[in-house]
mmCIF file of C-alpha atoms in Angstrom:
data_model
loop_
_atom_site.group_PDB
_atom_site.id
_atom_site.type_symbol
_atom_site.label_atom_id
_atom_site.label_comp_id
_atom_site.label_asym_id
_atom_site.label_seq_id
_atom_site.Cartn_x
_atom_site.Cartn_y
_atom_site.Cartn_z
ATOM 1 C CA MET A 1443 -85.304 19.547 -127.723
ATOM 2 C CA ALA A 1444 -82.856 18.944 -130.549
ATOM 3 C CA ALA A 1445 -80.478 21.635 -131.758
ATOM 4 C CA VAL A 1446 -80.463 22.394 -135.477
ATOM 5 C CA ASP A 1447 -77.471 23.939 -137.206
ATOM 6 C CA ASP A 1448 -77.806 26.875 -139.627
ATOM 7 C CA VAL A 1449 -77.422 24.760 -142.796
ATOM 8 C CA THR A 1450 -80.171 22.324 -141.765
ATOM 9 C CA ALA A 1451 -82.453 25.164 -140.690
ATOM 10 C CA ALA A 1452 -81.968 26.935 -144.042
ATOM 11 C CA GLU A 1453 -82.750 23.712 -145.903
ATOM 12 C CA LEU A 1454 -85.908 23.103 -143.858
ATOM 13 C CA LEU A 1455 -87.079 26.670 -144.385
ATOM 14 C CA SER A 1456 -86.556 26.397 -148.134
ATOM 15 C CA TRP A 1457 -88.944 23.471 -148.509
ATOM 16 C CA PRO A 1458 -92.160 24.527 -150.209
ATOM 17 C CA VAL A 1459 -95.320 24.517 -148.159
ATOM 18 C CA GLY A 1460 -97.937 22.384 -149.845
ATOM 19 C CA VAL A 1461 -101.687 22.487 -149.473
ATOM 20 C CA GLU A 1462 -101.513 19.891 -146.677
ATOM 21 C CA GLY A 1463 -98.968 21.985 -144.752
ATOM 22 C CA GLU A 1464 -101.070 25.115 -145.062
ATOM 23 C CA LEU A 1465 -104.162 23.217 -143.930
ATOM 24 C CA GLU A 1466 -102.268 21.864 -140.897
ATOM 25 C CA ARG A 1467 -101.141 25.368 -139.965
ATOM 26 C CA ARG A 1468 -104.688 26.711 -140.186
ATOM 27 C CA ILE A 1469 -106.061 23.870 -138.083
ATOM 28 C CA ALA A 1470 -103.325 24.360 -135.494
ATOM 29 C CA HIS A 1471 -104.077 28.077 -135.393
ATOM 30 C CA LEU A 1472 -107.793 27.466 -134.904
ATOM 31 C CA LEU A 1473 -107.135 24.973 -132.114
ATOM 32 C CA CYS A 1474 -104.858 27.386 -130.259
ATOM 33 C CA HIS A 1475 -107.308 29.469 -128.301
ATOM 34 C CA SER A 1476 -106.625 31.325 -125.120
ATOM 35 C CA LEU A 1477 -108.444 30.276 -121.984
ATOM 36 C CA ALA A 1478 -110.590 33.389 -122.308
ATOM 37 C CA ASP A 1479 -111.816 32.129 -125.680
ATOM 38 C CA GLU A 1480 -112.799 28.875 -123.990
ATOM 39 C CA GLY A 1481 -115.062 30.691 -121.536
ATOM 40 C CA ILE A 1482 -112.631 30.827 -118.614
ATOM 41 C CA SER A 1483 -113.243 34.420 -117.612
ATOM 42 C CA ASP A 1484 -111.630 36.869 -115.265
ATOM 43 C CA ASP A 1485 -114.668 36.361 -113.045
ATOM 44 C CA LEU A 1486 -113.445 32.852 -112.241
ATOM 45 C CA ILE A 1487 -109.938 34.117 -111.496
ATOM 46 C CA ASP A 1488 -111.368 36.802 -109.187
ATOM 47 C CA THR A 1489 -113.477 34.181 -107.407
ATOM 48 C CA LEU A 1490 -110.433 31.938 -106.957
ATOM 49 C CA ASP A 1491 -108.512 34.879 -105.490
ATOM 50 C CA GLU A 1492 -111.402 35.670 -103.170
ATOM 51 C CA VAL A 1493 -111.509 32.128 -101.813
ATOM 52 C CA LEU A 1494 -107.778 31.580 -101.487
ATOM 53 C CA SER A 1495 -106.943 34.939 -99.930
ATOM 54 C CA ASP A 1496 -107.118 35.468 -96.210
ATOM 55 C CA ARG A 1497 -110.492 36.928 -95.500
ATOM 56 C CA PRO A 1498 -109.580 39.533 -92.877
ATOM 57 C CA GLY A 1499 -111.785 39.570 -89.873
ATOM 58 C CA PRO A 1500 -111.929 42.088 -87.068
ATOM 59 C CA ALA A 1501 -108.529 43.171 -85.827
ATOM 60 C CA ALA A 1502 -107.194 41.093 -82.985
ATOM 61 C CA PRO A 1503 -106.527 43.026 -79.817
ATOM 62 C CA GLY A 1504 -102.842 43.787 -79.328
ATOM 63 C CA ARG A 1505 -100.938 41.851 -76.714
ATOM 64 C CA LYS A 1506 -98.501 43.481 -74.306
ATOM 65 C CA ILE A 1507 -95.889 40.807 -74.948
ATOM 66 C CA ASP A 1508 -95.884 41.708 -78.672
ATOM 67 C CA ALA A 1509 -95.052 45.332 -77.859
ATOM 68 C CA LEU A 1510 -92.190 44.228 -75.610
ATOM 69 C CA LEU A 1511 -90.797 41.850 -78.218
ATOM 70 C CA LEU A 1512 -90.879 44.585 -80.870
ATOM 71 C CA ARG A 1513 -89.161 47.083 -78.562
ATOM 72 C CA TRP A 1514 -86.321 44.618 -77.939
ATOM 73 C CA GLY A 1515 -86.031 43.899 -81.672
ATOM 74 C CA LEU A 1516 -87.289 40.333 -81.382
ATOM 75 C CA PRO A 1517 -89.836 38.767 -83.736
ATOM 76 C CA VAL A 1518 -93.457 38.804 -82.701
ATOM 77 C CA SER A 1519 -95.027 35.439 -82.009
ATOM 78 C CA ARG A 1520 -96.766 33.946 -85.007
ATOM 79 C CA ARG A 1521 -100.483 33.500 -84.832
ATOM 80 C CA PRO A 1522 -102.648 32.209 -87.630
ATOM 81 C CA PRO A 1523 -104.607 35.031 -89.269
ATOM 82 C CA GLU A 1524 -108.150 35.442 -88.098
ATOM 83 C CA VAL A 1525 -110.566 34.487 -90.824
ATOM 84 C CA GLU A 1526 -113.942 36.083 -91.282
ATOM 85 C CA PRO A 1527 -116.686 33.470 -91.486
ATOM 86 C CA LEU A 1528 -118.166 32.924 -94.906
ATOM 87 C CA THR A 1529 -121.807 33.925 -95.236
ATOM 88 C CA ALA A 1530 -124.266 31.407 -96.628
ATOM 89 C CA GLU A 1531 -124.992 33.689 -99.584
ATOM 90 C CA ASP A 1532 -121.288 34.065 -100.447
ATOM 91 C CA ALA A 1533 -120.753 30.321 -100.163
ATOM 92 C CA ALA A 1534 -123.718 29.576 -102.437
ATOM 93 C CA ARG A 1535 -122.540 32.133 -105.011
ATOM 94 C CA ILE A 1536 -118.994 30.755 -105.063
ATOM 95 C CA ILE A 1537 -120.133 27.122 -105.173
ATOM 96 C CA ASP A 1538 -122.377 27.935 -108.143
ATOM 97 C CA ARG A 1539 -119.483 29.695 -109.930
ATOM 98 C CA PHE A 1540 -117.120 26.775 -109.305
ATOM 99 C CA ARG A 1541 -119.673 24.247 -110.558
ATOM 100 C CA ARG A 1542 -120.154 26.220 -113.768
ATOM 101 C CA ALA A 1543 -116.366 26.362 -114.162
ATOM 102 C CA THR A 1544 -116.152 22.592 -113.620
ATOM 103 C CA ARG A 1545 -118.634 22.023 -116.422
ATOM 104 C CA GLN A 1546 -116.583 24.269 -118.735
ATOM 105 C CA LEU A 1547 -113.277 22.683 -117.778
ATOM 106 C CA THR A 1548 -114.486 19.117 -118.339
ATOM 107 C CA GLN A 1549 -115.592 20.084 -121.845
ATOM 108 C CA VAL A 1550 -112.393 21.925 -122.758
ATOM 109 C CA VAL A 1551 -109.543 20.111 -121.010
ATOM 110 C CA ALA A 1552 -109.356 17.201 -123.466
ATOM 111 C CA HIS A 1553 -108.528 19.634 -126.265
ATOM 112 C CA ARG A 1554 -105.893 21.548 -124.316
ATOM 113 C CA VAL A 1555 -103.614 18.886 -122.830
ATOM 114 C CA ALA A 1556 -101.404 16.185 -124.302
ATOM 115 C CA VAL A 1557 -102.214 13.625 -121.581
ATOM 116 C CA TYR A 1558 -105.759 13.540 -120.217
ATOM 117 C CA PRO A 1559 -105.648 14.538 -116.500
ATOM 118 C CA THR A 1560 -107.808 11.710 -115.164
ATOM 119 C CA GLU A 1561 -106.921 12.092 -111.485
ATOM 120 C CA GLU A 1562 -107.320 15.881 -111.466
ATOM 121 C CA LEU A 1563 -110.736 15.687 -113.142
ATOM 122 C CA ARG A 1564 -111.845 12.885 -110.825
ATOM 123 C CA LEU A 1565 -111.084 15.129 -107.843
ATOM 124 C CA LEU A 1566 -112.792 18.093 -109.496
ATOM 125 C CA LEU A 1567 -115.968 16.074 -110.165
ATOM 126 C CA ALA A 1568 -115.965 14.649 -106.630
ATOM 127 C CA LEU A 1569 -115.757 18.164 -105.191
ATOM 128 C CA ARG A 1570 -118.537 19.324 -107.514
ATOM 129 C CA ASP A 1571 -120.849 16.641 -106.121
ATOM 130 C CA GLU A 1572 -119.937 17.238 -102.463
ATOM 131 C CA GLN A 1573 -122.422 19.032 -100.196
ATOM 132 C CA PRO A 1574 -120.453 20.762 -97.405
ATOM 133 C CA SER A 1575 -121.946 21.832 -94.113
ATOM 134 C CA PRO A 1576 -122.002 25.584 -93.458
ATOM 135 C CA ALA A 1577 -119.184 25.193 -90.930
ATOM 136 C CA GLN A 1578 -116.981 23.477 -93.529
ATOM 137 C CA ALA A 1579 -117.828 25.789 -96.455
ATOM 138 C CA LEU A 1580 -114.582 27.782 -96.467
ATOM 139 C CA SER A 1581 -112.273 24.761 -96.299
ATOM 140 C CA TYR A 1582 -114.383 23.005 -98.963
ATOM 141 C CA LEU A 1583 -114.200 26.039 -101.251
ATOM 142 C CA ARG A 1584 -110.438 26.283 -100.781
ATOM 143 C CA ARG A 1585 -110.003 22.615 -101.743
ATOM 144 C CA TYR A 1586 -112.287 23.154 -104.746
ATOM 145 C CA ALA A 1587 -110.336 26.269 -105.784
ATOM 146 C CA LEU A 1588 -107.029 24.374 -105.607
ATOM 147 C CA ALA A 1589 -108.474 21.567 -107.741
ATOM 148 C CA ILE A 1590 -109.617 24.104 -110.353
ATOM 149 C CA LEU A 1591 -106.196 25.758 -110.308
ATOM 150 C CA ALA A 1592 -104.515 22.384 -110.852
ATOM 151 C CA VAL A 1593 -106.577 21.781 -113.998
ATOM 152 C CA LEU A 1594 -106.033 25.343 -115.241
ATOM 153 C CA ASP A 1595 -102.305 24.925 -114.687
ATOM 154 C CA LEU A 1596 -102.274 21.740 -116.783
ATOM 155 C CA MET A 1597 -104.176 23.477 -119.556
ATOM 156 C CA GLY A 1598 -101.838 26.468 -119.679
ATOM 157 C CA ASP A 1599 -102.674 29.585 -121.652
ATOM 158 C CA ASP A 1600 -101.247 30.541 -125.004
ATOM 159 C CA ALA A 1601 -102.712 34.046 -125.102
#
């Protein structure tokens, strides 16, 4: 970004705005929509949060060694969080939501970025066409959610 001194800024601001300049401003204003205006709703954001958050399962039984470590002021051993399995109905609902979002994003992204994100959209379309097994549904949905987030991040939001 170039710095402009006060004299140059005053001169630029004093230039009259012609019909072409006003038309350009109106077009720029109309093109600047928020993601919500483009159909990217809070429902999609909630679904992304649902998929990417740890889905808490039943509480793991406490271990005696953990109690001893805590009593001595030592850190408890790290275990990966238990994840509740994804039901077939939840997986189908989320897959449907992500596929609708993919359709919206492919229509909108070209108008929202300076450089077309070819690689990100290729990954998004490949994930849309993938048919995961029920055992792989959660990892598939997490990969899909990250691909959607990558495209949303490139698009930004001016709201």
